């Protein structure tokens, strides 16, 4: 009898340990603690794909892949260059900050992948298609006008539509080849005021359309932001694509909103949404979904759960960022997918071949500000903490040049080298006030320096700290902390950036030896 009791006790302890282990291995919200807004998602078999917004970055319209809805890694971009115009090229005093391409719509139809977007910069709607979403090539088509926050939709009868607009939502039928709005048709209003279920008369009208057809019914997801309230998920449903649509407030918690539905091969349902979370940007959340009376019911007791019944990832850092030693083999891609240029690059003035194992950034013109300089190479900063370190050879900078490690947003900060009157200095620039200020300057005479930036996004602390080293081992903090701030003119979370620009004469260059990113910051505050 004692042996049975011992056996039962051991079994109970074993089950308790398994239960605790299982709970510990559940994934926490947010799924990605980085700027991945305007999610659109599909599942093909047991593989998930997701697109997102990167606006003025190039290449653009990123495609991410996952097998478990938890660990996502970049596999492709739909385009290298959205269009060749001054605003996207940072030419003639123009820029596309906060613009470029916005919310995308990712679809899979008849063995072909489609992803569409729109741009207020060019006034166009763009549709990209491929039969190999991971390797391409992507076929591009575009047309006017720019259909705001549209949802591309292939119906069962072979017709193709876009639902779009803000507040007043419209339906436009497209040509079968997706080359434009079908001739002889006019778009129609399908919902006069999509925000009406909130009862609000002011605030952000309903936008961010994502349309799904599930068991014969049409479900349209939108976001609204009632004045004095929070970002809200609104769902309308109808038996016909043209309506009439019945709407309801579907979710209000923590401002987590805008997205759509995804199902697992096991028949589980989730809503993918995002949350404005300060300087790190707009970060993705998942909430479980149950179906009641043919309506999707979001959340646990209509709240965002802290953990999800999904397996935790073994990856400490998301697959959308990457360290880079700048060594390239014969068959290696030029740049890992984690990198994006700030606006379209000028390929004449950067190289990974001129100095093997280094990224060379050359100055091709004179600029007055780092925000107008071309060929700034960026990656997302991420939370709750992130750090980036680089080494830079400064021997061939010219008078007036500026080069270094940047945290990019309108209220930016950087640590780097400036050359004035033939003398080089390590400087820290802080633009958190809206006006760049040189906070600290340290003379330097050696050829190589090391630079570091730490980001603390814990609980929206949103502070960054900058450092330099002369040997790569002993670090000195320089300047003041940067109070990071998410601003609408840039509409993007902070990014690490490597840069070099001229203020007096073009022709200088710097060589970056490596870029190493980490999810831990130092205590040298």
Short mmCIF file of C-alpha atoms in Angstrom, two decimals:
data_model
loop_
_atom_site.label_atom_id
_atom_site.label_comp_id
_atom_site.label_asym_id
_atom_site.label_seq_id
_atom_site.Cartn_x
_atom_site.Cartn_y
_atom_site.Cartn_z
CA UNK A 1 0.00 0.00 0.00
CA UNK A 2 2.86 2.37 0.89
CA UNK A 3 4.47 1.65 -2.47
CA UNK A 4 1.24 2.60 -4.24
CA UNK A 5 1.03 5.82 -2.26
CA UNK A 6 4.65 6.63 -3.10
CA UNK A 7 3.98 5.84 -6.75
CA UNK A 8 0.91 8.10 -6.77
CA UNK A 9 2.87 10.87 -5.06
CA UNK A 10 5.67 10.61 -7.61
CA UNK A 11 3.14 10.59 -10.41
CA UNK A 12 1.45 13.69 -8.99
CA UNK A 13 4.80 15.46 -8.71
CA UNK A 14 5.68 14.43 -12.25
CA UNK A 15 2.38 15.77 -13.60
CA UNK A 16 2.82 19.00 -11.64
CA UNK A 17 6.32 19.50 -13.07
CA UNK A 18 5.02 18.77 -16.57
CA UNK A 19 2.20 21.26 -16.06
CA UNK A 20 4.54 23.97 -14.79
CA UNK A 21 7.01 23.25 -17.58
CA UNK A 22 4.23 23.43 -20.15
CA UNK A 23 3.06 26.77 -18.74
CA UNK A 24 6.63 28.09 -18.71
CA UNK A 25 7.01 27.16 -22.35
CA UNK A 26 3.93 29.03 -23.48
CA UNK A 27 4.63 32.08 -25.56
CA UNK A 28 4.03 35.57 -24.19
CA UNK A 29 2.34 38.50 -25.88
CA UNK A 30 3.47 40.48 -27.81
CA UNK A 31 4.54 37.89 -30.37
CA UNK A 32 7.18 40.26 -31.79
CA UNK A 33 8.41 43.19 -29.69
CA UNK A 34 9.33 45.31 -32.68
CA UNK A 35 7.75 47.56 -35.28
CA UNK A 36 5.72 45.18 -37.48
CA UNK A 37 2.46 47.08 -38.14
CA UNK A 38 -0.50 46.52 -40.45
CA UNK A 39 -0.19 42.75 -40.42
CA UNK A 40 -1.74 40.65 -43.15
CA UNK A 41 -1.47 36.89 -42.86
CA UNK A 42 -2.22 33.65 -44.68
CA UNK A 43 -1.69 29.95 -44.05
CA UNK A 44 -0.78 27.60 -46.89
CA UNK A 45 -0.81 24.03 -45.60
CA UNK A 46 1.14 24.12 -42.36
CA UNK A 47 3.11 27.26 -43.20
CA UNK A 48 2.16 30.82 -42.29
CA UNK A 49 3.20 33.93 -44.20
CA UNK A 50 2.83 37.52 -43.07
CA UNK A 51 3.33 40.89 -44.73
CA UNK A 52 3.69 44.26 -43.05
CA UNK A 53 4.30 47.96 -43.60
CA UNK A 54 7.78 49.50 -43.90
CA UNK A 55 6.79 52.69 -45.73
CA UNK A 56 9.86 54.71 -46.78
CA UNK A 57 12.27 51.78 -46.45
CA UNK A 58 13.81 49.94 -49.39
CA UNK A 59 13.45 47.09 -50.23
CA UNK A 60 9.85 47.11 -49.08
CA UNK A 61 6.75 45.08 -48.40
CA UNK A 62 8.47 42.39 -46.30
CA UNK A 63 7.31 38.78 -46.31
CA UNK A 64 7.83 36.78 -43.10
CA UNK A 65 7.42 33.03 -42.57
CA UNK A 66 6.52 30.90 -39.57
CA UNK A 67 5.72 27.28 -38.82
CA UNK A 68 4.27 27.92 -35.37
CA UNK A 69 2.85 31.49 -35.41
CA UNK A 70 5.54 32.41 -32.89
CA UNK A 71 8.97 32.53 -34.52
CA UNK A 72 8.90 34.63 -37.68
CA UNK A 73 11.75 35.18 -40.07
CA UNK A 74 12.10 37.22 -43.21
CA UNK A 75 12.08 35.32 -46.50
CA UNK A 76 11.44 37.97 -49.13
CA UNK A 77 10.45 41.48 -50.12
CA UNK A 78 7.81 42.10 -52.78
CA UNK A 79 9.80 44.98 -54.24
CA UNK A 80 13.32 46.40 -54.25
CA UNK A 81 12.13 49.85 -55.29
CA UNK A 82 8.52 50.96 -55.10
CA UNK A 83 9.00 53.69 -57.69
CA UNK A 84 11.72 56.00 -59.00
CA UNK A 85 10.53 59.41 -57.82
CA UNK A 86 12.28 62.23 -55.97
CA UNK A 87 10.44 61.71 -52.69
CA UNK A 88 11.43 58.03 -52.52
CA UNK A 89 14.99 58.85 -53.64
CA UNK A 90 15.55 61.68 -51.14
CA UNK A 91 16.26 64.00 -54.07
CA UNK A 92 15.64 67.71 -54.61
CA UNK A 93 14.70 68.32 -51.01
CA UNK A 94 11.85 65.79 -51.05
CA UNK A 95 11.29 62.75 -48.85
CA UNK A 96 8.71 60.05 -48.15
CA UNK A 97 8.99 59.85 -44.36
CA UNK A 98 5.79 58.35 -42.99
CA UNK A 99 4.57 57.67 -46.52
CA UNK A 100 5.97 55.29 -49.17
CA UNK A 101 3.81 52.15 -49.13
CA UNK A 102 1.25 51.45 -46.40
CA UNK A 103 -0.95 48.58 -45.25
CA UNK A 104 -0.64 45.51 -47.48
CA UNK A 105 -3.01 42.66 -48.26
CA UNK A 106 -1.54 39.15 -48.60
CA UNK A 107 -3.48 36.45 -50.43
CA UNK A 108 -3.04 32.97 -51.94
CA UNK A 109 -5.23 32.02 -54.90
CA UNK A 110 -4.90 29.29 -57.56
CA UNK A 111 -1.31 28.42 -56.61
CA UNK A 112 -0.22 32.05 -56.79
CA UNK A 113 0.71 34.42 -53.99
CA UNK A 114 -0.46 38.02 -54.17
CA UNK A 115 0.41 40.97 -52.02
CA UNK A 116 -0.95 44.44 -52.65
CA UNK A 117 -0.30 47.86 -51.20
CA UNK A 118 -0.92 51.53 -51.94
CA UNK A 119 1.01 54.77 -51.80
CA UNK A 120 -0.03 58.36 -51.24
CA UNK A 121 3.47 59.30 -52.41
CA UNK A 122 2.80 58.12 -55.95
CA UNK A 123 -1.02 58.04 -55.96
CA UNK A 124 -1.01 54.40 -57.06
CA UNK A 125 -2.22 50.97 -55.99
CA UNK A 126 0.34 48.17 -56.43
CA UNK A 127 -0.16 44.41 -56.77
CA UNK A 128 2.73 41.93 -56.72
CA UNK A 129 2.39 38.25 -57.58
CA UNK A 130 4.60 35.18 -57.58
CA UNK A 131 4.36 31.41 -57.51
CA UNK A 132 7.31 31.21 -55.12
CA UNK A 133 6.75 33.54 -52.19
CA UNK A 134 10.18 32.86 -50.72
CA UNK A 135 12.36 33.14 -53.81
CA UNK A 136 10.29 35.06 -56.34
CA UNK A 137 10.49 36.58 -58.83
CA UNK A 138 7.64 39.01 -58.18
CA UNK A 139 5.55 40.40 -61.02
CA UNK A 140 4.44 43.99 -60.52
CA UNK A 141 1.32 45.78 -61.71
CA UNK A 142 0.08 49.20 -60.64
CA UNK A 143 -2.79 51.51 -61.36
CA UNK A 144 -4.42 54.71 -60.21
CA UNK A 145 -5.99 55.72 -57.89
CA UNK A 146 -4.41 54.82 -54.57
CA UNK A 147 -7.02 52.68 -52.75
CA UNK A 148 -6.57 53.44 -49.06
CA UNK A 149 -6.17 50.54 -46.61
CA UNK A 150 -7.63 48.10 -49.08
CA UNK A 151 -8.25 44.38 -48.76
CA UNK A 152 -7.62 42.30 -51.87
CA UNK A 153 -10.28 39.61 -52.18
CA UNK A 154 -10.75 36.67 -54.57
CA UNK A 155 -14.35 35.47 -54.43
CA UNK A 156 -15.54 31.94 -55.15
CA UNK A 157 -17.14 32.98 -58.44
CA UNK A 158 -13.81 34.10 -59.91
CA UNK A 159 -14.39 37.82 -59.44
CA UNK A 160 -11.73 39.95 -57.74
CA UNK A 161 -12.40 42.93 -55.50
CA UNK A 162 -10.84 45.50 -53.23
CA UNK A 163 -12.60 46.85 -50.16
CA UNK A 164 -11.10 50.18 -49.16
CA UNK A 165 -11.59 53.56 -47.56
CA UNK A 166 -11.92 55.20 -44.16
CA UNK A 167 -15.26 55.54 -42.42
CA UNK A 168 -17.24 55.13 -45.62
CA UNK A 169 -16.09 51.76 -46.98
CA UNK A 170 -16.23 51.04 -50.70
CA UNK A 171 -16.08 47.98 -52.92
CA UNK A 172 -14.31 48.07 -56.31
CA UNK A 173 -14.19 45.18 -58.76
CA UNK A 174 -10.86 44.60 -60.49
CA UNK A 175 -9.95 43.25 -63.89
CA UNK A 176 -9.25 39.53 -63.80
CA UNK A 177 -5.59 40.24 -64.55
CA UNK A 178 -5.54 42.75 -61.64
CA UNK A 179 -4.39 45.53 -63.94
CA UNK A 180 -6.90 48.02 -62.59
CA UNK A 181 -10.51 48.69 -61.74
CA UNK A 182 -12.81 46.82 -64.11
CA UNK A 183 -13.93 48.99 -66.99
CA UNK A 184 -17.60 49.84 -67.04
CA UNK A 185 -17.97 49.39 -63.28
CA UNK A 186 -18.15 51.96 -60.54
CA UNK A 187 -17.20 51.38 -56.95
CA UNK A 188 -20.04 51.26 -54.47
CA UNK A 189 -20.41 52.13 -50.82
CA UNK A 190 -21.03 48.94 -48.85
CA UNK A 191 -20.89 50.49 -45.36
CA UNK A 192 -21.82 54.13 -44.93
CA UNK A 193 -20.16 54.57 -41.53
CA UNK A 194 -18.14 51.56 -40.43
CA UNK A 195 -17.38 53.15 -37.04
CA UNK A 196 -21.06 53.43 -36.12
CA UNK A 197 -21.04 50.31 -33.85
CA UNK A 198 -18.82 52.26 -31.43
CA UNK A 199 -21.45 54.96 -31.04
CA UNK A 200 -18.72 57.60 -31.39
CA UNK A 201 -19.22 60.69 -33.50
CA UNK A 202 -15.56 61.73 -33.59
CA UNK A 203 -12.13 60.18 -33.68
CA UNK A 204 -10.45 57.93 -36.24
CA UNK A 205 -13.00 56.58 -38.73
CA UNK A 206 -12.96 52.85 -39.34
CA UNK A 207 -10.14 51.82 -41.70
CA UNK A 208 -7.60 49.00 -42.16
CA UNK A 209 -10.03 46.72 -43.98
CA UNK A 210 -9.39 42.97 -44.07
CA UNK A 211 -12.08 40.82 -45.68
CA UNK A 212 -12.52 37.06 -45.16
CA UNK A 213 -15.05 34.51 -46.33
CA UNK A 214 -15.70 31.75 -43.81
CA UNK A 215 -18.39 29.11 -44.24
CA UNK A 216 -20.19 31.20 -46.82
CA UNK A 217 -20.27 34.46 -44.86
CA UNK A 218 -18.21 37.59 -45.40
CA UNK A 219 -16.40 39.03 -42.38
CA UNK A 220 -14.85 42.48 -42.59
CA UNK A 221 -12.36 43.58 -39.94
CA UNK A 222 -11.65 47.28 -39.31
CA UNK A 223 -10.05 49.49 -36.72
CA UNK A 224 -11.61 52.62 -35.25
CA UNK A 225 -10.37 55.00 -32.58
CA UNK A 226 -13.27 56.79 -30.87
CA UNK A 227 -12.40 60.19 -29.43
CA UNK A 228 -11.41 59.80 -25.79
CA UNK A 229 -11.39 56.01 -26.13
CA UNK A 230 -8.99 53.37 -27.38
CA UNK A 231 -8.19 51.62 -30.62
CA UNK A 232 -11.08 49.27 -31.28
CA UNK A 233 -11.71 46.21 -33.46
CA UNK A 234 -14.96 46.39 -35.42
CA UNK A 235 -16.32 43.42 -37.35
CA UNK A 236 -19.09 43.49 -39.96
CA UNK A 237 -20.60 40.41 -41.55
CA UNK A 238 -22.86 39.79 -44.53
CA UNK A 239 -24.23 36.99 -46.68
CA UNK A 240 -23.25 38.82 -49.87
CA UNK A 241 -20.09 40.77 -50.59
CA UNK A 242 -22.18 43.80 -51.46
CA UNK A 243 -24.05 43.59 -48.15
CA UNK A 244 -26.10 44.50 -46.27
CA UNK A 245 -23.52 44.34 -43.46
CA UNK A 246 -24.27 43.96 -39.76
CA UNK A 247 -21.58 45.35 -37.46
CA UNK A 248 -20.46 45.11 -33.87
CA UNK A 249 -17.64 46.18 -31.57
CA UNK A 250 -15.54 43.04 -31.39
CA UNK A 251 -12.64 43.97 -29.12
CA UNK A 252 -11.46 46.78 -26.86
CA UNK A 253 -8.43 46.13 -24.67
CA UNK A 254 -5.07 47.88 -24.30
CA UNK A 255 -5.54 49.50 -27.70
CA UNK A 256 -4.72 46.20 -29.42
CA UNK A 257 -6.44 46.42 -32.80
CA UNK A 258 -6.23 46.30 -36.63
CA UNK A 259 -5.71 42.95 -38.25
CA UNK A 260 -7.63 39.84 -39.12
CA UNK A 261 -8.12 36.10 -38.65
CA UNK A 262 -5.87 33.09 -39.03
CA UNK A 263 -6.59 29.41 -38.36
CA UNK A 264 -4.22 26.55 -37.53
CA UNK A 265 -4.26 23.14 -39.21
CA UNK A 266 -5.90 21.85 -36.01
CA UNK A 267 -8.81 24.23 -36.41
CA UNK A 268 -7.77 26.74 -33.75
CA UNK A 269 -8.44 30.40 -34.50
CA UNK A 270 -6.52 33.52 -33.62
CA UNK A 271 -6.81 37.20 -34.40
CA UNK A 272 -3.55 38.91 -35.34
CA UNK A 273 -3.53 42.55 -34.24
CA UNK A 274 -1.04 45.21 -33.21
CA UNK A 275 -0.56 47.76 -30.47
CA UNK A 276 0.98 51.22 -30.44
CA UNK A 277 3.74 50.82 -27.87
CA UNK A 278 5.75 54.00 -27.76
CA UNK A 279 9.12 54.42 -29.41
CA UNK A 280 9.61 50.77 -30.31
CA UNK A 281 6.67 51.13 -32.69
CA UNK A 282 3.54 49.13 -33.43
CA UNK A 283 3.98 45.59 -32.13
CA UNK A 284 2.04 42.40 -33.01
CA UNK A 285 -0.26 40.61 -30.58
CA UNK A 286 -2.32 37.46 -31.00
CA UNK A 287 -5.61 36.82 -29.24
CA UNK A 288 -7.46 33.51 -29.34
CA UNK A 289 -10.83 33.40 -31.11
CA UNK A 290 -13.92 31.32 -30.46
CA UNK A 291 -17.02 31.23 -32.64
CA UNK A 292 -20.44 31.97 -31.19
CA UNK A 293 -23.57 32.29 -33.32
CA UNK A 294 -21.37 32.63 -36.42
CA UNK A 295 -19.45 35.57 -34.92
CA UNK A 296 -15.77 35.48 -34.01
CA UNK A 297 -15.34 36.29 -30.30
CA UNK A 298 -11.89 37.69 -29.56
CA UNK A 299 -9.73 37.28 -26.46
CA UNK A 300 -9.99 35.52 -23.12
CA UNK A 301 -12.99 37.06 -21.41
CA UNK A 302 -12.57 39.69 -24.15
CA UNK A 303 -9.10 40.59 -22.89
CA UNK A 304 -5.60 40.20 -24.34
CA UNK A 305 -4.02 37.16 -22.69
CA UNK A 306 -0.49 37.52 -21.34
CA UNK A 307 0.35 34.03 -22.61
CA UNK A 308 -0.93 31.98 -25.50
CA UNK A 309 -1.44 28.27 -25.93
CA UNK A 310 1.35 28.16 -28.48
CA UNK A 311 4.85 26.69 -28.13
CA UNK A 312 7.50 29.17 -27.00
CA UNK A 313 10.29 29.84 -29.46
CA UNK A 314 13.87 28.86 -28.68
CA UNK A 315 15.11 31.96 -30.48
CA UNK A 316 16.17 34.80 -28.17
CA UNK A 317 16.13 37.40 -30.94
CA UNK A 318 13.49 37.63 -33.62
CA UNK A 319 14.26 36.42 -37.13
CA UNK A 320 13.65 39.90 -38.50
CA UNK A 321 16.95 41.30 -37.19
CA UNK A 322 20.47 40.00 -37.78
CA UNK A 323 24.08 40.65 -36.94
CA UNK A 324 26.37 41.05 -39.93
CA UNK A 325 30.14 40.62 -40.20
CA UNK A 326 30.00 41.87 -43.82
CA UNK A 327 31.89 38.82 -45.06
CA UNK A 328 30.41 37.53 -48.27
CA UNK A 329 30.95 34.21 -49.97
CA UNK A 330 30.55 33.77 -53.69
CA UNK A 331 26.89 32.73 -53.43
CA UNK A 332 25.87 34.83 -50.44
CA UNK A 333 23.21 37.50 -50.85
CA UNK A 334 24.50 41.03 -51.00
CA UNK A 335 22.70 42.04 -47.81
CA UNK A 336 20.74 39.91 -45.33
CA UNK A 337 17.00 40.54 -45.45
CA UNK A 338 17.09 42.22 -42.03
CA UNK A 339 18.69 45.28 -43.68
CA UNK A 340 16.65 48.04 -45.33
CA UNK A 341 17.84 51.35 -46.73
CA UNK A 342 16.30 54.60 -45.55
CA UNK A 343 14.54 55.47 -48.84
CA UNK A 344 15.88 54.16 -52.16
CA UNK A 345 19.66 53.73 -52.16
CA UNK A 346 22.09 55.07 -54.73
CA UNK A 347 23.97 51.89 -55.54
CA UNK A 348 26.98 53.78 -56.87
CA UNK A 349 27.95 54.82 -53.37
CA UNK A 350 28.02 51.66 -51.29
CA UNK A 351 29.93 48.41 -51.66
CA UNK A 352 30.76 45.11 -50.00
CA UNK A 353 33.47 44.37 -52.57
CA UNK A 354 35.76 47.39 -52.53
CA UNK A 355 37.12 46.31 -49.14
CA UNK A 356 36.46 42.63 -48.57
CA UNK A 357 34.76 41.95 -45.24
CA UNK A 358 33.61 45.54 -44.82
CA UNK A 359 30.61 47.66 -45.73
CA UNK A 360 31.90 50.75 -47.52
CA UNK A 361 29.69 53.84 -47.55
CA UNK A 362 30.85 56.61 -49.87
CA UNK A 363 29.58 60.17 -50.04
CA UNK A 364 28.13 61.07 -53.43
CA UNK A 365 26.79 64.53 -52.70
CA UNK A 366 26.57 67.20 -50.01
CA UNK A 367 23.69 67.13 -47.51
CA UNK A 368 22.65 69.40 -44.68
CA UNK A 369 21.10 66.76 -42.40
CA UNK A 370 21.31 63.08 -41.66
CA UNK A 371 17.61 62.85 -42.52
CA UNK A 372 18.30 63.97 -46.09
CA UNK A 373 21.36 61.75 -46.57
CA UNK A 374 21.05 58.75 -48.86
CA UNK A 375 22.40 55.25 -48.23
CA UNK A 376 21.70 54.99 -44.53
CA UNK A 377 21.43 51.26 -43.88
CA UNK A 378 18.94 50.32 -41.16
CA UNK A 379 17.49 47.53 -39.02
CA UNK A 380 14.70 47.57 -36.48
CA UNK A 381 15.49 48.28 -32.88
CA UNK A 382 13.43 45.96 -30.70
CA UNK A 383 12.22 45.48 -27.15
CA UNK A 384 12.22 45.15 -24.35
CA UNK A 385 15.95 45.84 -24.80
CA UNK A 386 18.26 45.94 -27.76
CA UNK A 387 21.84 46.93 -28.41
CA UNK A 388 23.96 47.41 -31.51
CA UNK A 389 27.75 47.61 -31.81
CA UNK A 390 29.84 48.49 -34.84
CA UNK A 391 33.43 49.22 -35.75
CA UNK A 392 34.32 51.91 -38.27
CA UNK A 393 37.47 52.75 -40.20
CA UNK A 394 37.55 56.55 -40.53
CA UNK A 395 40.88 57.09 -42.28
CA UNK A 396 39.38 58.29 -45.57
CA UNK A 397 36.78 60.76 -44.37
CA UNK A 398 36.89 64.25 -45.85
CA UNK A 399 36.44 67.63 -44.21
CA UNK A 400 32.80 68.12 -43.21
CA UNK A 401 31.96 64.41 -43.24
CA UNK A 402 29.75 62.76 -40.61
CA UNK A 403 29.61 58.97 -40.10
CA UNK A 404 28.52 56.57 -37.41
CA UNK A 405 25.74 54.67 -35.65
CA UNK A 406 22.25 56.16 -35.68
CA UNK A 407 18.93 55.64 -33.95
CA UNK A 408 16.56 56.82 -36.65
CA UNK A 409 13.29 58.64 -36.11
CA UNK A 410 12.38 62.29 -36.43
CA UNK A 411 13.81 62.82 -32.94
CA UNK A 412 16.99 60.89 -33.68
CA UNK A 413 20.29 60.44 -31.93
CA UNK A 414 23.69 59.23 -33.05
CA UNK A 415 27.26 58.60 -32.03
CA UNK A 416 29.96 58.88 -34.63
CA UNK A 417 32.78 60.84 -36.19
CA UNK A 418 32.77 64.36 -37.52
CA UNK A 419 35.62 65.96 -39.43
CA UNK A 420 36.04 69.73 -39.18
CA UNK A 421 39.07 71.73 -40.33
CA UNK A 422 41.00 68.49 -40.76
CA UNK A 423 40.43 67.33 -37.16
CA UNK A 424 38.38 64.28 -36.21
CA UNK A 425 36.17 64.01 -33.15
CA UNK A 426 33.82 61.41 -31.69
CA UNK A 427 30.52 63.19 -31.12
CA UNK A 428 27.06 62.45 -29.77
CA UNK A 429 24.13 64.23 -31.42
CA UNK A 430 20.76 64.40 -29.65
CA UNK A 431 17.65 65.59 -31.52
CA UNK A 432 15.07 64.62 -28.90
CA UNK A 433 14.04 68.29 -28.64
CA UNK A 434 13.31 68.36 -32.35
CA UNK A 435 16.54 70.24 -33.07
CA UNK A 436 19.85 68.35 -33.32
CA UNK A 437 22.34 69.29 -30.61
CA UNK A 438 25.98 68.27 -30.35
CA UNK A 439 26.08 67.24 -26.70
CA UNK A 440 29.64 65.97 -26.44
CA UNK A 441 32.82 65.96 -28.53
CA UNK A 442 35.99 63.95 -27.91
CA UNK A 443 39.08 64.38 -30.15
CA UNK A 444 40.30 61.20 -31.81
CA UNK A 445 43.44 60.55 -33.79
CA UNK A 446 43.35 56.83 -34.48
CA UNK A 447 42.12 55.14 -37.61
CA UNK A 448 39.51 52.86 -36.08
CA UNK A 449 36.81 53.43 -33.45
CA UNK A 450 34.01 51.34 -31.96
CA UNK A 451 30.47 52.62 -31.43
CA UNK A 452 27.50 51.30 -29.49
CA UNK A 453 23.85 52.23 -28.91
CA UNK A 454 21.55 50.73 -26.25
CA UNK A 455 17.76 50.96 -26.32
CA UNK A 456 15.62 50.52 -23.22
CA UNK A 457 11.99 49.98 -24.18
CA UNK A 458 11.00 48.36 -20.87
CA UNK A 459 7.58 49.62 -19.78
CA UNK A 460 7.86 52.41 -22.36
CA UNK A 461 10.98 53.84 -20.77
CA UNK A 462 12.06 54.65 -24.33
CA UNK A 463 15.57 55.82 -23.54
CA UNK A 464 18.73 55.25 -25.55
CA UNK A 465 22.37 55.52 -24.50
CA UNK A 466 25.45 55.92 -26.67
CA UNK A 467 29.03 54.75 -26.17
CA UNK A 468 32.40 54.69 -27.86
CA UNK A 469 35.54 52.60 -27.44
CA UNK A 470 39.06 52.94 -28.77
CA UNK A 471 39.89 49.25 -28.37
CA UNK A 472 36.53 47.44 -28.59
CA UNK A 473 36.76 46.37 -24.94
CA UNK A 474 36.62 49.43 -22.69
CA UNK A 475 33.54 51.52 -23.31
CA UNK A 476 32.86 55.15 -22.43
CA UNK A 477 29.39 56.58 -22.35
CA UNK A 478 29.13 59.78 -24.38
CA UNK A 479 26.62 62.61 -24.33
CA UNK A 480 23.12 62.54 -22.90
CA UNK A 481 20.43 59.90 -22.96
CA UNK A 482 18.11 60.13 -25.94
CA UNK A 483 14.45 60.32 -24.98
CA UNK A 484 13.02 58.36 -27.87
CA UNK A 485 9.60 59.37 -29.14
CA UNK A 486 7.32 57.86 -31.75
CA UNK A 487 6.33 60.68 -34.09
CA UNK A 488 3.71 60.63 -36.83
CA UNK A 489 5.91 62.43 -39.40
CA UNK A 490 8.05 59.26 -39.51
CA UNK A 491 5.29 56.83 -38.43
CA UNK A 492 7.83 54.13 -37.59
CA UNK A 493 9.57 52.62 -34.58
CA UNK A 494 13.21 53.47 -33.99
CA UNK A 495 15.84 51.83 -36.17
CA UNK A 496 19.55 51.31 -35.86
CA UNK A 497 21.35 52.84 -38.82
CA UNK A 498 24.84 52.96 -40.30
CA UNK A 499 25.52 56.21 -42.15
CA UNK A 500 28.07 58.44 -43.84
CA UNK A 501 27.30 61.82 -45.39
CA UNK A 502 29.16 64.93 -46.50
CA UNK A 503 28.40 68.51 -45.50
CA UNK A 504 31.19 70.21 -47.50
CA UNK A 505 32.67 68.03 -50.24
CA UNK A 506 31.77 64.62 -51.66
CA UNK A 507 34.19 61.76 -52.20
CA UNK A 508 35.08 60.52 -48.72
CA UNK A 509 34.28 57.06 -47.44
CA UNK A 510 34.20 54.89 -44.31
CA UNK A 511 34.38 51.13 -43.83
CA UNK A 512 32.19 49.36 -41.29
CA UNK A 513 33.80 46.13 -40.07
CA UNK A 514 30.70 44.56 -38.49
CA UNK A 515 27.27 45.16 -37.04
CA UNK A 516 26.33 43.07 -33.98
CA UNK A 517 22.91 43.19 -32.43
CA UNK A 518 21.89 41.87 -29.02
CA UNK A 519 18.78 41.66 -26.83
CA UNK A 520 20.71 42.82 -23.76
CA UNK A 521 21.95 46.28 -22.81
CA UNK A 522 24.79 47.26 -20.51
CA UNK A 523 24.47 48.96 -17.15
CA UNK A 524 26.63 51.93 -18.14
CA UNK A 525 23.84 54.47 -17.87
#
